[in-house]
Amino acid sequence: MRSSGFIRAALLAALATGGLAQISVAQTATDQTAATPAAAADAAGTADPVVATVNGAEIHASDVRDAMSGLPEEYRSLPPNMLFPMMLDQLIDRKALVLMAQKDGLDKDPQVARQIVHAEDSALQNALLSKEVGPSVTEAQVRARYDATIANKPGDEEVHARHILVAKEDDAKKIIAELKGGADFAELAKKNSTDPGAAQGGDLGWFKKGDMLPEFSAAAFALQPGQITDTPVHTQYGWHVIKVEGRRQAPPPTFEQARDQLRQDMIQEGVRKVVAQARQGLKIDRFNPDGSVPKPTDSAVPPAAAAPADPAAKP
C-alpha cells in the first residue's frame, strides 16, 4: 500500500503539470460519492460551498472537483474521503505559492504577464470550441456520418502484387527478360531482390493505391492479374519489377475502424467553421516581421542575413 506522503507528492506533480486526463466537472462530480464534504453540501442544497480560505481567498468545492478531473485514473479511483482532503491540501499549497509570487511582484514581470494572457486566451479558445464544436461530434452524429459516407458503399480497389527491387536499371531489365523467358518470379525475387520481402518471393500482399509510393502504385494498378511490368519502375528505393497476382474491391471499413478518423475530420470541420465565423466583421491588419507597414514590394518572409564576404572570391 502506498503511503499518503507518496500519494500527496504524486498528486502535486500531477497538478503542477496540468493533469494527465480530461474529464468534465459534471462527470467527476457524479463519480464522487456523498462521503466528500462537497457532495454532502450539495445534497444539503449548497451548490458550490467554500471549503477553505487562504488569506481570505476562497477555495470552492468546484475547485477541488476540477483538480480531481485532471488527475490520472489511478488517483481518481482513490476513496473520496481520502482523495478530497489531499486535493484540498494541494490547492491550499498552490494558492500559497500564488500569493507568495504576487508578493514578490512576479505577476508584474512582463514575461509572466504574457504567459498569463496566453493561458487566458487558450482557456477561452478551448471553451468556445468545446461549446460550439463538441455538441456536433456526438457518437450518434459520427455514426450518421459513417452511414452516409462509408457504409454500404464500395471500398477502395486493392491489388495483390510481388516485386523485385534492384539498384540498377540494367539489372531490372535483365530480370524482366528472364521472366518473359519463363523464369519463376518468386525464385528470381529470392535470388536478386534487395527488399526485405525477398525471402517471401517479393510478396507484398494486398494494398491500396495510397499505401505505396505514387510511381509504384501507378504501375501496379495498371496491370491485370498475371501481368508483369514491361519496363522497370523507378522510385527512391531503386528499380522495381512488379507482378500483379490479383485485384479486388475491398470491403468498406467497419464503424469501429473508421470512427476515430471520422471524428477527427468532423472536429476539424467544426473548428474551421467557428474560426471563419469568429473572423467575420473583424478589422485585421497585418504588418511586416519588424512591425512596419507592408509595401507592395515587401516579402512575407524576413530577408535572410547577408552572407559574409568570401575572402577567396575573385574581386
PDB file of C-alpha atoms in Angstrom:
ATOM      1  CA  MET A   1       0.000   0.000   0.000  1.00  0.00           C
ATOM      2  CA  ARG A   2       1.423   3.366  -0.983  1.00  0.00           C
ATOM      3  CA  SER A   3       1.990   5.871   1.815  1.00  0.00           C
ATOM      4  CA  SER A   4      -0.150   9.005   1.971  1.00  0.00           C
ATOM      5  CA  GLY A   5       3.028  11.077   1.641  1.00  0.00           C
ATOM      6  CA  PHE A   6       3.898   9.382  -1.629  1.00  0.00           C
ATOM      7  CA  ILE A   7       0.354   9.901  -2.918  1.00  0.00           C
ATOM      8  CA  ARG A   8       0.377  13.561  -1.935  1.00  0.00           C
ATOM      9  CA  ALA A   9       3.671  14.080  -3.793  1.00  0.00           C
ATOM     10  CA  ALA A  10       2.260  12.361  -6.862  1.00  0.00           C
ATOM     11  CA  LEU A  11      -0.891  14.476  -6.709  1.00  0.00           C
ATOM     12  CA  LEU A  12       1.181  17.632  -6.534  1.00  0.00           C
ATOM     13  CA  ALA A  13       3.193  16.536  -9.564  1.00  0.00           C
ATOM     14  CA  ALA A  14       0.002  15.843 -11.485  1.00  0.00           C
ATOM     15  CA  LEU A  15      -1.431  19.243 -10.573  1.00  0.00           C
ATOM     16  CA  ALA A  16       1.810  21.006 -11.496  1.00  0.00           C
ATOM     17  CA  THR A  17       1.766  19.503 -14.994  1.00  0.00           C
ATOM     18  CA  GLY A  18      -1.898  20.226 -15.565  1.00  0.00           C
ATOM     19  CA  GLY A  19      -3.006  16.620 -15.106  1.00  0.00           C
ATOM     20  CA  LEU A  20      -2.898  13.696 -17.481  1.00  0.00           C
ATOM     21  CA  ALA A  21      -6.613  13.107 -18.061  1.00  0.00           C
ATOM     22  CA  GLN A  22      -9.510  15.350 -19.013  1.00  0.00           C
ATOM     23  CA  ILE A  23     -12.976  14.629 -17.621  1.00  0.00           C
ATOM     24  CA  SER A  24     -15.906  17.013 -17.392  1.00  0.00           C
ATOM     25  CA  VAL A  25     -16.583  18.527 -13.991  1.00  0.00           C
ATOM     26  CA  ALA A  26     -20.094  17.136 -14.093  1.00  0.00           C
ATOM     27  CA  GLN A  27     -18.838  13.610 -14.722  1.00  0.00           C
ATOM     28  CA  THR A  28     -16.252  13.925 -11.969  1.00  0.00           C
ATOM     29  CA  ALA A  29     -18.917  15.060  -9.536  1.00  0.00           C
ATOM     30  CA  THR A  30     -21.049  12.065 -10.489  1.00  0.00           C
ATOM     31  CA  ASP A  31     -18.116   9.731  -9.868  1.00  0.00           C
ATOM     32  CA  GLN A  32     -17.660  11.005  -6.308  1.00  0.00           C
ATOM     33  CA  THR A  33     -19.877   9.702  -3.514  1.00  0.00           C
ATOM     34  CA  ALA A  34     -21.636  11.615  -0.747  1.00  0.00           C
ATOM     35  CA  ALA A  35     -18.701  10.767   1.514  1.00  0.00           C
ATOM     36  CA  THR A  36     -16.970  14.006   0.424  1.00  0.00           C
ATOM     37  CA  PRO A  37     -17.791  17.287   2.171  1.00  0.00           C
ATOM     38  CA  ALA A  38     -18.611  18.809  -1.225  1.00  0.00           C
ATOM     39  CA  ALA A  39     -21.100  16.078  -2.040  1.00  0.00           C
ATOM     40  CA  ALA A  40     -22.705  16.362   1.379  1.00  0.00           C
ATOM     41  CA  ALA A  41     -23.014  20.139   0.984  1.00  0.00           C
ATOM     42  CA  ASP A  42     -24.530  19.720  -2.470  1.00  0.00           C
ATOM     43  CA  ALA A  43     -27.065  17.285  -1.057  1.00  0.00           C
ATOM     44  CA  ALA A  44     -27.931  19.866   1.563  1.00  0.00           C
ATOM     45  CA  GLY A  45     -28.682  22.411  -1.135  1.00  0.00           C
ATOM     46  CA  THR A  46     -25.430  24.419  -1.284  1.00  0.00           C
ATOM     47  CA  ALA A  47     -24.381  24.388  -4.933  1.00  0.00           C
ATOM     48  CA  ASP A  48     -20.702  25.280  -4.558  1.00  0.00           C
ATOM     49  CA  PRO A  49     -19.633  25.707  -0.941  1.00  0.00           C
ATOM     50  CA  VAL A  50     -16.398  27.315   0.202  1.00  0.00           C
ATOM     51  CA  VAL A  51     -14.234  24.509   1.552  1.00  0.00           C
ATOM     52  CA  ALA A  52     -11.167  26.570   2.560  1.00  0.00           C
ATOM     53  CA  THR A  53      -9.793  30.111   2.608  1.00  0.00           C
ATOM     54  CA  VAL A  54      -6.187  31.266   2.311  1.00  0.00           C
ATOM     55  CA  ASN A  55      -5.691  34.858   3.488  1.00  0.00           C
ATOM     56  CA  GLY A  56      -9.332  35.375   2.620  1.00  0.00           C
ATOM     57  CA  ALA A  57      -9.029  33.874  -0.896  1.00  0.00           C
ATOM     58  CA  GLU A  58     -11.751  31.262  -1.269  1.00  0.00           C
ATOM     59  CA  ILE A  59     -11.381  27.682  -2.469  1.00  0.00           C
ATOM     60  CA  HIS A  60     -14.699  26.173  -3.548  1.00  0.00           C
ATOM     61  CA  ALA A  61     -15.808  22.572  -3.827  1.00  0.00           C
ATOM     62  CA  SER A  62     -15.860  23.023  -7.604  1.00  0.00           C
ATOM     63  CA  ASP A  63     -12.157  23.913  -7.485  1.00  0.00           C
ATOM     64  CA  VAL A  64     -11.439  20.585  -5.831  1.00  0.00           C
ATOM     65  CA  ARG A  65     -13.581  18.715  -8.363  1.00  0.00           C
ATOM     66  CA  ASP A  66     -11.830  20.469 -11.246  1.00  0.00           C
ATOM     67  CA  ALA A  67      -8.457  19.483  -9.802  1.00  0.00           C
ATOM     68  CA  MET A  68      -9.624  15.873  -9.421  1.00  0.00           C
ATOM     69  CA  SER A  69     -10.732  15.762 -13.043  1.00  0.00           C
ATOM     70  CA  GLY A  70      -7.187  16.430 -14.198  1.00  0.00           C
ATOM     71  CA  LEU A  71      -5.653  13.511 -12.320  1.00  0.00           C
ATOM     72  CA  PRO A  72      -4.625  10.145 -13.776  1.00  0.00           C
ATOM     73  CA  GLU A  73      -7.221   7.403 -13.394  1.00  0.00           C
ATOM     74  CA  GLU A  74      -5.238   5.597 -10.695  1.00  0.00           C
ATOM     75  CA  TYR A  75      -5.615   8.609  -8.377  1.00  0.00           C
ATOM     76  CA  ARG A  76      -9.199   9.472  -9.301  1.00  0.00           C
ATOM     77  CA  SER A  77     -10.174   5.973  -8.204  1.00  0.00           C
ATOM     78  CA  LEU A  78      -8.953   6.553  -4.644  1.00  0.00           C
ATOM     79  CA  PRO A  79     -11.645   6.643  -1.916  1.00  0.00           C
ATOM     80  CA  PRO A  80     -13.269  10.115  -1.886  1.00  0.00           C
ATOM     81  CA  ASN A  81     -12.758  10.569   1.849  1.00  0.00           C
ATOM     82  CA  MET A  82      -9.020  10.097   1.212  1.00  0.00           C
ATOM     83  CA  LEU A  83      -8.724  11.985  -2.077  1.00  0.00           C
ATOM     84  CA  PHE A  84     -10.727  15.104  -1.197  1.00  0.00           C
ATOM     85  CA  PRO A  85      -8.606  16.308   1.766  1.00  0.00           C
ATOM     86  CA  MET A  86      -5.406  15.563  -0.141  1.00  0.00           C
ATOM     87  CA  MET A  87      -6.580  17.568  -3.120  1.00  0.00           C
ATOM     88  CA  LEU A  88      -7.708  20.386  -0.850  1.00  0.00           C
ATOM     89  CA  ASP A  89      -4.243  20.481   0.731  1.00  0.00           C
ATOM     90  CA  GLN A  90      -2.689  20.684  -2.730  1.00  0.00           C
ATOM     91  CA  LEU A  91      -4.952  23.582  -3.715  1.00  0.00           C
ATOM     92  CA  ILE A  92      -4.080  25.385  -0.470  1.00  0.00           C
ATOM     93  CA  ASP A  93      -0.391  24.874  -1.288  1.00  0.00           C
ATOM     94  CA  ARG A  94      -0.965  26.176  -4.804  1.00  0.00           C
ATOM     95  CA  LYS A  95      -2.810  29.253  -3.505  1.00  0.00           C
ATOM     96  CA  ALA A  96       0.006  29.907  -1.014  1.00  0.00           C
ATOM     97  CA  LEU A  97       2.548  29.772  -3.836  1.00  0.00           C
ATOM     98  CA  VAL A  98       0.464  32.158  -5.942  1.00  0.00           C
ATOM     99  CA  LEU A  99       0.200  34.645  -3.071  1.00  0.00           C
ATOM    100  CA  MET A 100       3.956  34.415  -2.486  1.00  0.00           C
ATOM    101  CA  ALA A 101       4.626  35.018  -6.187  1.00  0.00           C
ATOM    102  CA  GLN A 102       2.322  38.045  -6.187  1.00  0.00           C
ATOM    103  CA  LYS A 103       4.036  39.366  -3.051  1.00  0.00           C
ATOM    104  CA  ASP A 104       7.354  39.095  -4.900  1.00  0.00           C
ATOM    105  CA  GLY A 105       5.860  41.054  -7.808  1.00  0.00           C
ATOM    106  CA  LEU A 106       6.196  38.200 -10.287  1.00  0.00           C
ATOM    107  CA  ASP A 107       2.729  38.921 -11.666  1.00  0.00           C
ATOM    108  CA  LYS A 108       4.162  42.257 -12.897  1.00  0.00           C
ATOM    109  CA  ASP A 109       7.061  40.577 -14.719  1.00  0.00           C
ATOM    110  CA  PRO A 110       6.494  41.136 -18.480  1.00  0.00           C
ATOM    111  CA  GLN A 111       7.260  37.532 -19.403  1.00  0.00           C
ATOM    112  CA  VAL A 112       4.945  36.165 -16.704  1.00  0.00           C
ATOM    113  CA  ALA A 113       2.246  38.628 -17.720  1.00  0.00           C
ATOM    114  CA  ARG A 114       2.454  37.369 -21.311  1.00  0.00           C
ATOM    115  CA  GLN A 115       2.169  33.792 -20.111  1.00  0.00           C
ATOM    116  CA  ILE A 116      -0.921  34.696 -18.091  1.00  0.00           C
ATOM    117  CA  VAL A 117      -2.509  36.339 -21.129  1.00  0.00           C
ATOM    118  CA  HIS A 118      -1.677  33.328 -23.297  1.00  0.00           C
ATOM    119  CA  ALA A 119      -3.172  30.963 -20.707  1.00  0.00           C
ATOM    120  CA  GLU A 120      -6.345  33.042 -20.538  1.00  0.00           C
ATOM    121  CA  ASP A 121      -6.598  33.190 -24.327  1.00  0.00           C
ATOM    122  CA  SER A 122      -6.086  29.437 -24.563  1.00  0.00           C
ATOM    123  CA  ALA A 123      -8.763  28.750 -21.928  1.00  0.00           C
ATOM    124  CA  LEU A 124     -11.276  30.983 -23.726  1.00  0.00           C
ATOM    125  CA  GLN A 125     -10.469  29.480 -27.115  1.00  0.00           C
ATOM    126  CA  ASN A 126     -10.847  25.931 -25.817  1.00  0.00           C
ATOM    127  CA  ALA A 127     -14.081  26.815 -24.035  1.00  0.00           C
ATOM    128  CA  LEU A 128     -15.552  28.337 -27.204  1.00  0.00           C
ATOM    129  CA  LEU A 129     -14.548  25.389 -29.388  1.00  0.00           C
ATOM    130  CA  SER A 130     -15.908  22.905 -26.834  1.00  0.00           C
ATOM    131  CA  LYS A 131     -19.181  24.824 -26.716  1.00  0.00           C
ATOM    132  CA  GLU A 132     -19.576  25.218 -30.476  1.00  0.00           C
ATOM    133  CA  VAL A 133     -17.989  22.028 -31.820  1.00  0.00           C
ATOM    134  CA  GLY A 134     -18.461  19.462 -29.050  1.00  0.00           C
ATOM    135  CA  PRO A 135     -22.257  19.077 -29.398  1.00  0.00           C
ATOM    136  CA  SER A 136     -21.905  18.364 -33.124  1.00  0.00           C
ATOM    137  CA  VAL A 137     -19.484  15.456 -32.657  1.00  0.00           C
ATOM    138  CA  THR A 138     -21.509  13.023 -30.588  1.00  0.00           C
ATOM    139  CA  GLU A 139     -21.295   9.282 -31.096  1.00  0.00           C
ATOM    140  CA  ALA A 140     -24.671   9.340 -32.854  1.00  0.00           C
ATOM    141  CA  GLN A 141     -23.526  12.058 -35.246  1.00  0.00           C
ATOM    142  CA  VAL A 142     -20.290  10.243 -36.018  1.00  0.00           C
ATOM    143  CA  ARG A 143     -22.353   7.118 -36.720  1.00  0.00           C
ATOM    144  CA  ALA A 144     -24.640   9.136 -39.016  1.00  0.00           C
ATOM    145  CA  ARG A 145     -21.599  10.418 -40.939  1.00  0.00           C
ATOM    146  CA  TYR A 146     -20.367   6.845 -41.285  1.00  0.00           C
ATOM    147  CA  ASP A 147     -23.750   5.635 -42.586  1.00  0.00           C
ATOM    148  CA  ALA A 148     -23.913   8.495 -45.096  1.00  0.00           C
ATOM    149  CA  THR A 149     -20.363   8.396 -46.436  1.00  0.00           C
ATOM    150  CA  ILE A 150     -18.906   4.926 -45.893  1.00  0.00           C
ATOM    151  CA  ALA A 151     -21.397   2.193 -45.028  1.00  0.00           C
ATOM    152  CA  ASN A 152     -22.854   0.176 -47.907  1.00  0.00           C
ATOM    153  CA  LYS A 153     -20.538   1.862 -50.403  1.00  0.00           C
ATOM    154  CA  PRO A 154     -17.830   0.026 -52.329  1.00  0.00           C
ATOM    155  CA  GLY A 155     -14.439   0.098 -50.701  1.00  0.00           C
ATOM    156  CA  ASP A 156     -11.157   1.012 -52.344  1.00  0.00           C
ATOM    157  CA  GLU A 157      -9.686  -1.176 -55.055  1.00  0.00           C
ATOM    158  CA  GLU A 158      -6.750  -3.298 -53.960  1.00  0.00           C
ATOM    159  CA  VAL A 159      -4.123  -5.314 -55.765  1.00  0.00           C
ATOM    160  CA  HIS A 160      -2.046  -8.247 -54.612  1.00  0.00           C
ATOM    161  CA  ALA A 161       1.455  -7.847 -56.019  1.00  0.00           C
ATOM    162  CA  ARG A 162       5.019  -9.056 -55.852  1.00  0.00           C
ATOM    163  CA  HIS A 163       8.116  -7.073 -56.717  1.00  0.00           C
ATOM    164  CA  ILE A 164      11.837  -7.445 -57.237  1.00  0.00           C
ATOM    165  CA  LEU A 165      13.967  -4.485 -56.154  1.00  0.00           C
ATOM    166  CA  VAL A 166      17.461  -3.911 -57.558  1.00  0.00           C
ATOM    167  CA  ALA A 167      19.865  -0.971 -57.587  1.00  0.00           C
ATOM    168  CA  LYS A 168      20.464  -0.698 -61.347  1.00  0.00           C
ATOM    169  CA  GLU A 169      18.043  -0.319 -64.224  1.00  0.00           C
ATOM    170  CA  ASP A 170      20.031  -2.727 -66.415  1.00  0.00           C
ATOM    171  CA  ASP A 171      19.719  -5.445 -63.766  1.00  0.00           C
ATOM    172  CA  ALA A 172      15.933  -4.905 -63.675  1.00  0.00           C
ATOM    173  CA  LYS A 173      15.756  -5.170 -67.484  1.00  0.00           C
ATOM    174  CA  LYS A 174      17.655  -8.470 -67.389  1.00  0.00           C
ATOM    175  CA  ILE A 175      15.213  -9.826 -64.814  1.00  0.00           C
ATOM    176  CA  ILE A 176      12.251  -8.809 -66.983  1.00  0.00           C
ATOM    177  CA  ALA A 177      13.847 -10.638 -69.912  1.00  0.00           C
ATOM    178  CA  GLU A 178      14.278 -13.775 -67.774  1.00  0.00           C
ATOM    179  CA  LEU A 179      10.647 -13.589 -66.652  1.00  0.00           C
ATOM    180  CA  LYS A 180       9.461 -13.310 -70.240  1.00  0.00           C
ATOM    181  CA  GLY A 181      11.554 -16.382 -70.952  1.00  0.00           C
ATOM    182  CA  GLY A 182       9.567 -18.352 -68.386  1.00  0.00           C
ATOM    183  CA  ALA A 183      11.575 -17.881 -65.166  1.00  0.00           C
ATOM    184  CA  ASP A 184       9.700 -18.087 -61.865  1.00  0.00           C
ATOM    185  CA  PHE A 185       9.072 -14.649 -60.314  1.00  0.00           C
ATOM    186  CA  ALA A 186       9.313 -15.796 -56.697  1.00  0.00           C
ATOM    187  CA  GLU A 187      12.608 -17.572 -57.287  1.00  0.00           C
ATOM    188  CA  LEU A 188      14.131 -14.545 -59.037  1.00  0.00           C
ATOM    189  CA  ALA A 189      12.949 -12.345 -56.173  1.00  0.00           C
ATOM    190  CA  LYS A 190      14.636 -14.591 -53.605  1.00  0.00           C
ATOM    191  CA  LYS A 191      17.805 -14.568 -55.668  1.00  0.00           C
ATOM    192  CA  ASN A 192      18.039 -10.913 -56.732  1.00  0.00           C
ATOM    193  CA  SER A 193      15.793  -8.606 -54.719  1.00  0.00           C
ATOM    194  CA  THR A 194      17.267  -6.325 -52.074  1.00  0.00           C
ATOM    195  CA  ASP A 195      13.857  -5.778 -50.460  1.00  0.00           C
ATOM    196  CA  PRO A 196      13.263  -7.338 -47.004  1.00  0.00           C
ATOM    197  CA  GLY A 197      10.398  -9.343 -48.502  1.00  0.00           C
ATOM    198  CA  ALA A 198      12.711 -11.194 -50.877  1.00  0.00           C
ATOM    199  CA  ALA A 199      12.573 -14.323 -48.713  1.00  0.00           C
ATOM    200  CA  GLN A 200       8.801 -14.439 -49.343  1.00  0.00           C
ATOM    201  CA  GLY A 201       9.301 -14.238 -53.089  1.00  0.00           C
ATOM    202  CA  GLY A 202       8.780 -10.472 -53.110  1.00  0.00           C
ATOM    203  CA  ASP A 203       5.166 -10.843 -51.927  1.00  0.00           C
ATOM    204  CA  LEU A 204       3.672  -7.505 -50.835  1.00  0.00           C
ATOM    205  CA  GLY A 205       0.199  -8.824 -50.050  1.00  0.00           C
ATOM    206  CA  TRP A 206      -2.884  -6.717 -50.737  1.00  0.00           C
ATOM    207  CA  PHE A 207      -2.584  -2.930 -50.796  1.00  0.00           C
ATOM    208  CA  LYS A 208      -4.438   0.209 -51.866  1.00  0.00           C
ATOM    209  CA  LYS A 209      -3.085   2.953 -54.113  1.00  0.00           C
ATOM    210  CA  GLY A 210      -2.314   5.239 -51.212  1.00  0.00           C
ATOM    211  CA  ASP A 211      -0.318   2.568 -49.417  1.00  0.00           C
ATOM    212  CA  MET A 212       2.614   2.718 -51.831  1.00  0.00           C
ATOM    213  CA  LEU A 213       4.735   5.389 -53.492  1.00  0.00           C
ATOM    214  CA  PRO A 214       2.863   7.063 -56.376  1.00  0.00           C
ATOM    215  CA  GLU A 215       5.198   5.706 -59.071  1.00  0.00           C
ATOM    216  CA  PHE A 216       4.889   2.173 -57.734  1.00  0.00           C
ATOM    217  CA  SER A 217       1.119   2.327 -57.333  1.00  0.00           C
ATOM    218  CA  ALA A 218       0.589   3.770 -60.811  1.00  0.00           C
ATOM    219  CA  ALA A 219       2.485   0.872 -62.365  1.00  0.00           C
ATOM    220  CA  ALA A 220       0.909  -1.829 -60.191  1.00  0.00           C
ATOM    221  CA  PHE A 221      -2.683  -0.679 -60.662  1.00  0.00           C
ATOM    222  CA  ALA A 222      -2.184  -0.522 -64.439  1.00  0.00           C
ATOM    223  CA  LEU A 223      -1.582  -4.306 -64.521  1.00  0.00           C
ATOM    224  CA  GLN A 224      -4.056  -7.173 -64.663  1.00  0.00           C
ATOM    225  CA  PRO A 225      -3.587 -10.419 -62.705  1.00  0.00           C
ATOM    226  CA  GLY A 226      -0.627 -12.356 -64.074  1.00  0.00           C
ATOM    227  CA  GLN A 227       0.930  -9.359 -65.838  1.00  0.00           C
ATOM    228  CA  ILE A 228       4.475  -8.079 -65.239  1.00  0.00           C
ATOM    229  CA  THR A 229       5.774  -4.572 -65.889  1.00  0.00           C
ATOM    230  CA  ASP A 230       7.315  -4.276 -69.362  1.00  0.00           C
ATOM    231  CA  THR A 231       9.879  -1.765 -68.142  1.00  0.00           C
ATOM    232  CA  PRO A 232      11.497  -1.202 -64.734  1.00  0.00           C
ATOM    233  CA  VAL A 233       9.722   1.173 -62.348  1.00  0.00           C
ATOM    234  CA  HIS A 234      11.966   3.730 -60.645  1.00  0.00           C
ATOM    235  CA  THR A 235      11.371   5.002 -57.085  1.00  0.00           C
ATOM    236  CA  GLN A 236      13.598   6.496 -54.424  1.00  0.00           C
ATOM    237  CA  TYR A 237      14.496   2.952 -53.340  1.00  0.00           C
ATOM    238  CA  GLY A 238      15.753   1.721 -56.685  1.00  0.00           C
ATOM    239  CA  TRP A 239      14.350  -0.151 -59.698  1.00  0.00           C
ATOM    240  CA  HIS A 240      11.333  -2.424 -59.373  1.00  0.00           C
ATOM    241  CA  VAL A 241       9.960  -5.275 -61.411  1.00  0.00           C
ATOM    242  CA  ILE A 242       6.296  -5.745 -60.474  1.00  0.00           C
ATOM    243  CA  LYS A 243       3.892  -8.627 -60.938  1.00  0.00           C
ATOM    244  CA  VAL A 244       0.205  -8.401 -60.043  1.00  0.00           C
ATOM    245  CA  GLU A 245      -1.288 -11.595 -58.645  1.00  0.00           C
ATOM    246  CA  GLY A 246      -4.854 -10.384 -58.155  1.00  0.00           C
ATOM    247  CA  ARG A 247      -7.285  -7.460 -57.936  1.00  0.00           C
ATOM    248  CA  ARG A 248     -10.311  -6.963 -55.725  1.00  0.00           C
ATOM    249  CA  GLN A 249     -12.734  -4.429 -54.310  1.00  0.00           C
ATOM    250  CA  ALA A 250     -12.016  -4.135 -50.599  1.00  0.00           C
ATOM    251  CA  PRO A 251     -14.989  -4.070 -48.205  1.00  0.00           C
ATOM    252  CA  PRO A 252     -15.654  -0.691 -46.564  1.00  0.00           C
ATOM    253  CA  PRO A 253     -14.103  -0.230 -43.120  1.00  0.00           C
ATOM    254  CA  THR A 254     -16.286  -1.030 -40.141  1.00  0.00           C
ATOM    255  CA  PHE A 255     -17.615   1.783 -37.966  1.00  0.00           C
ATOM    256  CA  GLU A 256     -15.080   0.884 -35.281  1.00  0.00           C
ATOM    257  CA  GLN A 257     -12.254   1.143 -37.811  1.00  0.00           C
ATOM    258  CA  ALA A 258     -13.472   4.468 -39.214  1.00  0.00           C
ATOM    259  CA  ARG A 259     -14.727   6.152 -36.021  1.00  0.00           C
ATOM    260  CA  ASP A 260     -11.547   7.942 -34.919  1.00  0.00           C
ATOM    261  CA  GLN A 261     -10.784   9.363 -38.361  1.00  0.00           C
ATOM    262  CA  LEU A 262     -14.396  10.435 -38.910  1.00  0.00           C
ATOM    263  CA  ARG A 263     -14.465  12.110 -35.506  1.00  0.00           C
ATOM    264  CA  GLN A 264     -11.217  13.932 -36.207  1.00  0.00           C
ATOM    265  CA  ASP A 265     -12.489  15.090 -39.599  1.00  0.00           C
ATOM    266  CA  MET A 266     -15.724  16.371 -38.041  1.00  0.00           C
ATOM    267  CA  ILE A 267     -13.831  18.218 -35.316  1.00  0.00           C
ATOM    268  CA  GLN A 268     -11.580  19.878 -37.889  1.00  0.00           C
ATOM    269  CA  GLU A 269     -14.587  20.876 -39.985  1.00  0.00           C
ATOM    270  CA  GLY A 270     -16.282  22.340 -36.924  1.00  0.00           C
ATOM    271  CA  VAL A 271     -13.174  24.269 -35.883  1.00  0.00           C
ATOM    272  CA  ARG A 272     -12.751  25.726 -39.381  1.00  0.00           C
ATOM    273  CA  LYS A 273     -16.394  26.826 -39.342  1.00  0.00           C
ATOM    274  CA  VAL A 274     -16.084  28.502 -35.941  1.00  0.00           C
ATOM    275  CA  VAL A 275     -12.846  30.233 -36.944  1.00  0.00           C
ATOM    276  CA  ALA A 276     -14.500  31.564 -40.109  1.00  0.00           C
ATOM    277  CA  GLN A 277     -17.425  32.870 -38.052  1.00  0.00           C
ATOM    278  CA  ALA A 278     -15.085  34.442 -35.498  1.00  0.00           C
ATOM    279  CA  ARG A 279     -13.185  36.341 -38.197  1.00  0.00           C
ATOM    280  CA  GLN A 280     -16.311  37.755 -39.817  1.00  0.00           C
ATOM    281  CA  GLY A 281     -16.609  41.519 -39.378  1.00  0.00           C
ATOM    282  CA  LEU A 282     -13.194  41.873 -37.758  1.00  0.00           C
ATOM    283  CA  LYS A 283     -10.725  44.502 -38.954  1.00  0.00           C
ATOM    284  CA  ILE A 284      -7.449  42.646 -39.351  1.00  0.00           C
ATOM    285  CA  ASP A 285      -4.224  44.500 -40.135  1.00  0.00           C
ATOM    286  CA  ARG A 286      -1.034  42.624 -40.947  1.00  0.00           C
ATOM    287  CA  PHE A 287       2.450  44.030 -40.532  1.00  0.00           C
ATOM    288  CA  ASN A 288       5.961  43.032 -41.529  1.00  0.00           C
ATOM    289  CA  PRO A 289       8.077  40.967 -39.106  1.00  0.00           C
ATOM    290  CA  ASP A 290       9.762  44.193 -37.991  1.00  0.00           C
ATOM    291  CA  GLY A 291       6.382  45.807 -37.282  1.00  0.00           C
ATOM    292  CA  SER A 292       6.470  48.185 -40.245  1.00  0.00           C
ATOM    293  CA  VAL A 293       3.512  48.709 -42.554  1.00  0.00           C
ATOM    294  CA  PRO A 294       3.747  46.372 -45.568  1.00  0.00           C
ATOM    295  CA  LYS A 295       4.521  47.779 -49.006  1.00  0.00           C
ATOM    296  CA  PRO A 296       3.631  46.113 -52.329  1.00  0.00           C
ATOM    297  CA  THR A 297       7.292  45.157 -52.777  1.00  0.00           C
ATOM    298  CA  ASP A 298       7.634  43.567 -49.324  1.00  0.00           C
ATOM    299  CA  SER A 299       8.013  39.825 -48.933  1.00  0.00           C
ATOM    300  CA  ALA A 300       6.061  37.865 -46.330  1.00  0.00           C
ATOM    301  CA  VAL A 301       9.308  36.156 -45.358  1.00  0.00           C
ATOM    302  CA  PRO A 302      12.021  38.097 -43.466  1.00  0.00           C
ATOM    303  CA  PRO A 303      15.083  38.644 -45.665  1.00  0.00           C
ATOM    304  CA  ALA A 304      17.986  36.331 -44.934  1.00  0.00           C
ATOM    305  CA  ALA A 305      21.039  37.822 -43.294  1.00  0.00           C
ATOM    306  CA  ALA A 306      23.660  38.900 -45.797  1.00  0.00           C
ATOM    307  CA  ALA A 307      26.315  36.248 -46.274  1.00  0.00           C
ATOM    308  CA  PRO A 308      29.835  37.234 -45.188  1.00  0.00           C
ATOM    309  CA  ALA A 309      32.242  38.058 -47.978  1.00  0.00           C
ATOM    310  CA  ASP A 310      34.319  35.115 -49.198  1.00  0.00           C
ATOM    311  CA  PRO A 311      37.987  36.053 -48.866  1.00  0.00           C
ATOM    312  CA  ALA A 312      38.840  33.528 -51.583  1.00  0.00           C
ATOM    313  CA  ALA A 313      36.408  35.005 -54.097  1.00  0.00           C
ATOM    314  CA  LYS A 314      37.757  36.959 -57.035  1.00  0.00           C
ATOM    315  CA  PRO A 315      37.111  40.721 -56.923  1.00  0.00           C
TER     316      PRO A 315
END
